[in-house]
mmCIF file of C-alpha atoms in Angstrom:
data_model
loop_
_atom_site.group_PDB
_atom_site.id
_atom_site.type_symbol
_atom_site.label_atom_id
_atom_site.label_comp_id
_atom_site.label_asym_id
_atom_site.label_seq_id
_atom_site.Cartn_x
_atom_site.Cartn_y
_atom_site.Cartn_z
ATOM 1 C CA UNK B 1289 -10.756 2.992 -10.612
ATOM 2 C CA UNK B 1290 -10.992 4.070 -7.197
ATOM 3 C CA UNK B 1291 -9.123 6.714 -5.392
ATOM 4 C CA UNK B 1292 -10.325 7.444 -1.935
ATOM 5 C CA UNK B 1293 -9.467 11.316 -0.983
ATOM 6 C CA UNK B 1294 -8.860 10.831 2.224
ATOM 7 C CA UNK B 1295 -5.800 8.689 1.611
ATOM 8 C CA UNK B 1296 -2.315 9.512 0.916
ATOM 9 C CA UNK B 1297 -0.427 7.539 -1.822
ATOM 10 C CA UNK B 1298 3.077 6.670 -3.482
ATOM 11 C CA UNK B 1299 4.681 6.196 -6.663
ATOM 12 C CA UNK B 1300 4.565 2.366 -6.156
ATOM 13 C CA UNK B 1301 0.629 2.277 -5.795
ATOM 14 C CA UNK B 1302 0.829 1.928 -2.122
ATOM 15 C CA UNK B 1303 -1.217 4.146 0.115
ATOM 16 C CA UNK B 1304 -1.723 5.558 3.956
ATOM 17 C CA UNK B 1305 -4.184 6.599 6.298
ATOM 18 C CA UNK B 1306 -2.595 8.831 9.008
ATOM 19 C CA UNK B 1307 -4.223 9.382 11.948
ATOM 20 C CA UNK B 1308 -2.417 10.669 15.199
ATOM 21 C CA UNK B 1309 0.751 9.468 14.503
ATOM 22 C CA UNK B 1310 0.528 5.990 13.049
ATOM 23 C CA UNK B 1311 -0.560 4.852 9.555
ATOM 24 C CA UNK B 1312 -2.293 2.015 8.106
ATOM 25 C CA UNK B 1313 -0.634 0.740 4.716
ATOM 26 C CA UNK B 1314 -2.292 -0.947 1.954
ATOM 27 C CA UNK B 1315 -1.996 -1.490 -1.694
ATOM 28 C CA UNK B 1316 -4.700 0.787 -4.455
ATOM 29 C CA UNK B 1317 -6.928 -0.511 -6.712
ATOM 30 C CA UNK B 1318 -4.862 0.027 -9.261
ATOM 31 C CA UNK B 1319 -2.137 -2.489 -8.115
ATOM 32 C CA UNK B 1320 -4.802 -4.902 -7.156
ATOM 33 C CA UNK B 1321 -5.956 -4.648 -10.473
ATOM 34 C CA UNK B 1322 -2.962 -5.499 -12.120
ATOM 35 C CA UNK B 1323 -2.369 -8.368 -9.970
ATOM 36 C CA UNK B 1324 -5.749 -9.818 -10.654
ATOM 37 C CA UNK B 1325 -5.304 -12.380 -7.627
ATOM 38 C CA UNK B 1326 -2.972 -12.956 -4.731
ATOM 39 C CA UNK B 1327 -1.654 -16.252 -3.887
ATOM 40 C CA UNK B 1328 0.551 -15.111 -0.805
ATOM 41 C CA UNK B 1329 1.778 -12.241 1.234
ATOM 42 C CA UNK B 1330 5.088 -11.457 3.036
ATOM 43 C CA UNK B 1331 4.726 -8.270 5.454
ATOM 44 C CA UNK B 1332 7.156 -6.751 7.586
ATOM 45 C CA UNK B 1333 7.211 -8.258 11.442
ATOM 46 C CA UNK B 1334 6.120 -6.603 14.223
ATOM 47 C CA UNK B 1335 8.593 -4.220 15.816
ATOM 48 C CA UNK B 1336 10.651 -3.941 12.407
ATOM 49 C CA UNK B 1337 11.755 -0.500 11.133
ATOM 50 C CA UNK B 1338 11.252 -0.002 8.050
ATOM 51 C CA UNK B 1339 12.344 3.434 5.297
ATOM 52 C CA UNK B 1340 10.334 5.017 2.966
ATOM 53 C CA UNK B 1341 10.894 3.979 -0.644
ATOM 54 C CA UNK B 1342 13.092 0.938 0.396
ATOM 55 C CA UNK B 1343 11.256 -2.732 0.441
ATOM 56 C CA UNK B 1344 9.801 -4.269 3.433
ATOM 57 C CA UNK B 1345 7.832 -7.285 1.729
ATOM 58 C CA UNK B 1346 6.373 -9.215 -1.173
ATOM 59 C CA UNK B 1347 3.082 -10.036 -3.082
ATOM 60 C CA UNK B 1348 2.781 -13.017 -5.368
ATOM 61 C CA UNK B 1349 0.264 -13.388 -8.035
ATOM 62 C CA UNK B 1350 0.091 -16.438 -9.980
ATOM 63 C CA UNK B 1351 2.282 -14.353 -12.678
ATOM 64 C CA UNK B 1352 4.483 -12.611 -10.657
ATOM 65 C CA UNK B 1353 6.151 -11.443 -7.612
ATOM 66 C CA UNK B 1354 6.012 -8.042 -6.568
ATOM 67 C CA UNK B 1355 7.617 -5.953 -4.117
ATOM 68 C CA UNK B 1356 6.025 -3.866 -1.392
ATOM 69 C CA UNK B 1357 7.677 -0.454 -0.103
ATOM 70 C CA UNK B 1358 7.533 1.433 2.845
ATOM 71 C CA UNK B 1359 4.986 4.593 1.821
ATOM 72 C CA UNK B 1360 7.034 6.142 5.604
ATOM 73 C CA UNK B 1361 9.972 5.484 7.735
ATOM 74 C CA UNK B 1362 8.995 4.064 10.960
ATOM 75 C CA UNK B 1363 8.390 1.311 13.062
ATOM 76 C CA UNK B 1364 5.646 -1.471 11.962
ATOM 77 C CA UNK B 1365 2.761 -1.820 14.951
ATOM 78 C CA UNK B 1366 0.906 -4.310 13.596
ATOM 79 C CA UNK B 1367 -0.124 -6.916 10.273
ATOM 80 C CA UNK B 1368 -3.024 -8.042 8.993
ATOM 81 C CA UNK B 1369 -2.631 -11.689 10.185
ATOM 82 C CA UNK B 1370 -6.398 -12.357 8.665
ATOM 83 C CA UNK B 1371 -4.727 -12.193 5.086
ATOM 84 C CA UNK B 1372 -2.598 -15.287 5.962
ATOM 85 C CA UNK B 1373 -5.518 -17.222 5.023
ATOM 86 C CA UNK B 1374 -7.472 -15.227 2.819
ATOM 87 C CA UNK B 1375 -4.616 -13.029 0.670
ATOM 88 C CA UNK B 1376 -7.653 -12.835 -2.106
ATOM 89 C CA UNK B 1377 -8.801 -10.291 0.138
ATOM 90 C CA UNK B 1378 -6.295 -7.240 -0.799
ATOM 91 C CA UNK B 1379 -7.437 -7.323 -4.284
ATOM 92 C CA UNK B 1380 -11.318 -7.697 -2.828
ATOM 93 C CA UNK B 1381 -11.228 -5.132 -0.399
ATOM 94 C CA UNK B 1382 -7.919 -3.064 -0.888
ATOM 95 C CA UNK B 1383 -9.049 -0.069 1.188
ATOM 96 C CA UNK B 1384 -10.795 -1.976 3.642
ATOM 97 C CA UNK B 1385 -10.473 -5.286 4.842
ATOM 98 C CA UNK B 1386 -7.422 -5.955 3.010
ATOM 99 C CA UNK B 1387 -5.224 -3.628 4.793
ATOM 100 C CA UNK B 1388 -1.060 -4.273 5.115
ATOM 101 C CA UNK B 1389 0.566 -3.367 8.163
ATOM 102 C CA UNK B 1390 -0.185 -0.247 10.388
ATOM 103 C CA UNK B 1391 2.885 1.615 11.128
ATOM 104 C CA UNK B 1392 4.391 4.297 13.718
ATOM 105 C CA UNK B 1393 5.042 7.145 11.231
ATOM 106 C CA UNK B 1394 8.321 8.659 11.702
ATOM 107 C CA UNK B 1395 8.905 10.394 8.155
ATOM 108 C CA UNK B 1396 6.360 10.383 5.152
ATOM 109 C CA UNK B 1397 8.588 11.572 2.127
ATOM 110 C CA UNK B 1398 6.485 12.493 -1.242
ATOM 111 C CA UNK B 1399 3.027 10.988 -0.525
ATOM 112 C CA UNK B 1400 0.755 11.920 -3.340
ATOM 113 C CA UNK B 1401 -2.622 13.371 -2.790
ATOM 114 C CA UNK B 1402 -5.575 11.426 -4.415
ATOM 115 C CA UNK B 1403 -5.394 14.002 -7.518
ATOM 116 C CA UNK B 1404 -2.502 13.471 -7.888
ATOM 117 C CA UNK B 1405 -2.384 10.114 -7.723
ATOM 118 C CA UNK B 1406 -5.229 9.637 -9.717
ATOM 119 C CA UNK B 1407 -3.232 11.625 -12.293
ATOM 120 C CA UNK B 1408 -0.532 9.554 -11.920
ATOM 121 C CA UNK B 1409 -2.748 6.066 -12.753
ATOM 122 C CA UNK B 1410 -3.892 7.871 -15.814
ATOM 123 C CA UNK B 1411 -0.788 8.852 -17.226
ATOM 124 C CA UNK B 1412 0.417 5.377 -16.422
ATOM 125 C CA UNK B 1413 -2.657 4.230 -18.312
ATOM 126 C CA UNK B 1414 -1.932 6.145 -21.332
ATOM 127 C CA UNK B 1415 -4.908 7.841 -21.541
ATOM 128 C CA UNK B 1416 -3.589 11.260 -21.345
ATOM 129 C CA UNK B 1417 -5.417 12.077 -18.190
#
């Protein structure tokens, strides 16, 4: 599984790339994983505020529908309106192309680091990591 080091992640296996301010959101490999496919998204609108921890939209697999938290309090700049079409794409690309939302980053409460997170995934796994 991967686990970039340059992100920052959360307990619900979302993660964040801060840079000057803002962050862009997205969902690990691990939750694409074990979604297996994506059949539709709902993200936050533009201008919404949203908390850390709290939900701000959905993912459906053909299973299941999961919720998607806020990894920081703040105001949501923009969404990935190419995954309207395409939602396959988050579990594809998860880190890339299949990015969330970007948000205006007001508070970031208990992001993980990537070892940590990584950690996290394992123990989650069972393996004992």
């Amino acid at each position: 599984m991967s686990v970039p080091q340059h992100l920052r992640y959360t307990w619900d296996h979302e993660w964040l790339l801060v840079d000057a301010g803002n962050a862009t959101v997205g969902i690990t490999a691990f939750a694409a994983q074990a979604l297996g496919d994506v059949v539709h998204l709902r993200l936050p609108a533009v201008g919404t505020r949203v908390e850390a921890g709290e939900a701000c939209g959905a993912i459906s697999s053909p299973t299941a529908v999961g919720e998607l938290y806020a990894p920081a309090s703040g105001e949501v700049l923009e969404v990935n309106t190419a995954l309207a079409g395409a939602p396959g794409v988050v579990i594809a690309a998860p880190y890339t192309l299949g990015w969330l939302f970007r948000l205006r980053v007001e508070n970031i409460a208990g992001a993980l680091s990537a070892d940590a997170y990584a950690a996290y995934c394992a123990h989650v796994q069972g393996d004992g990591r």
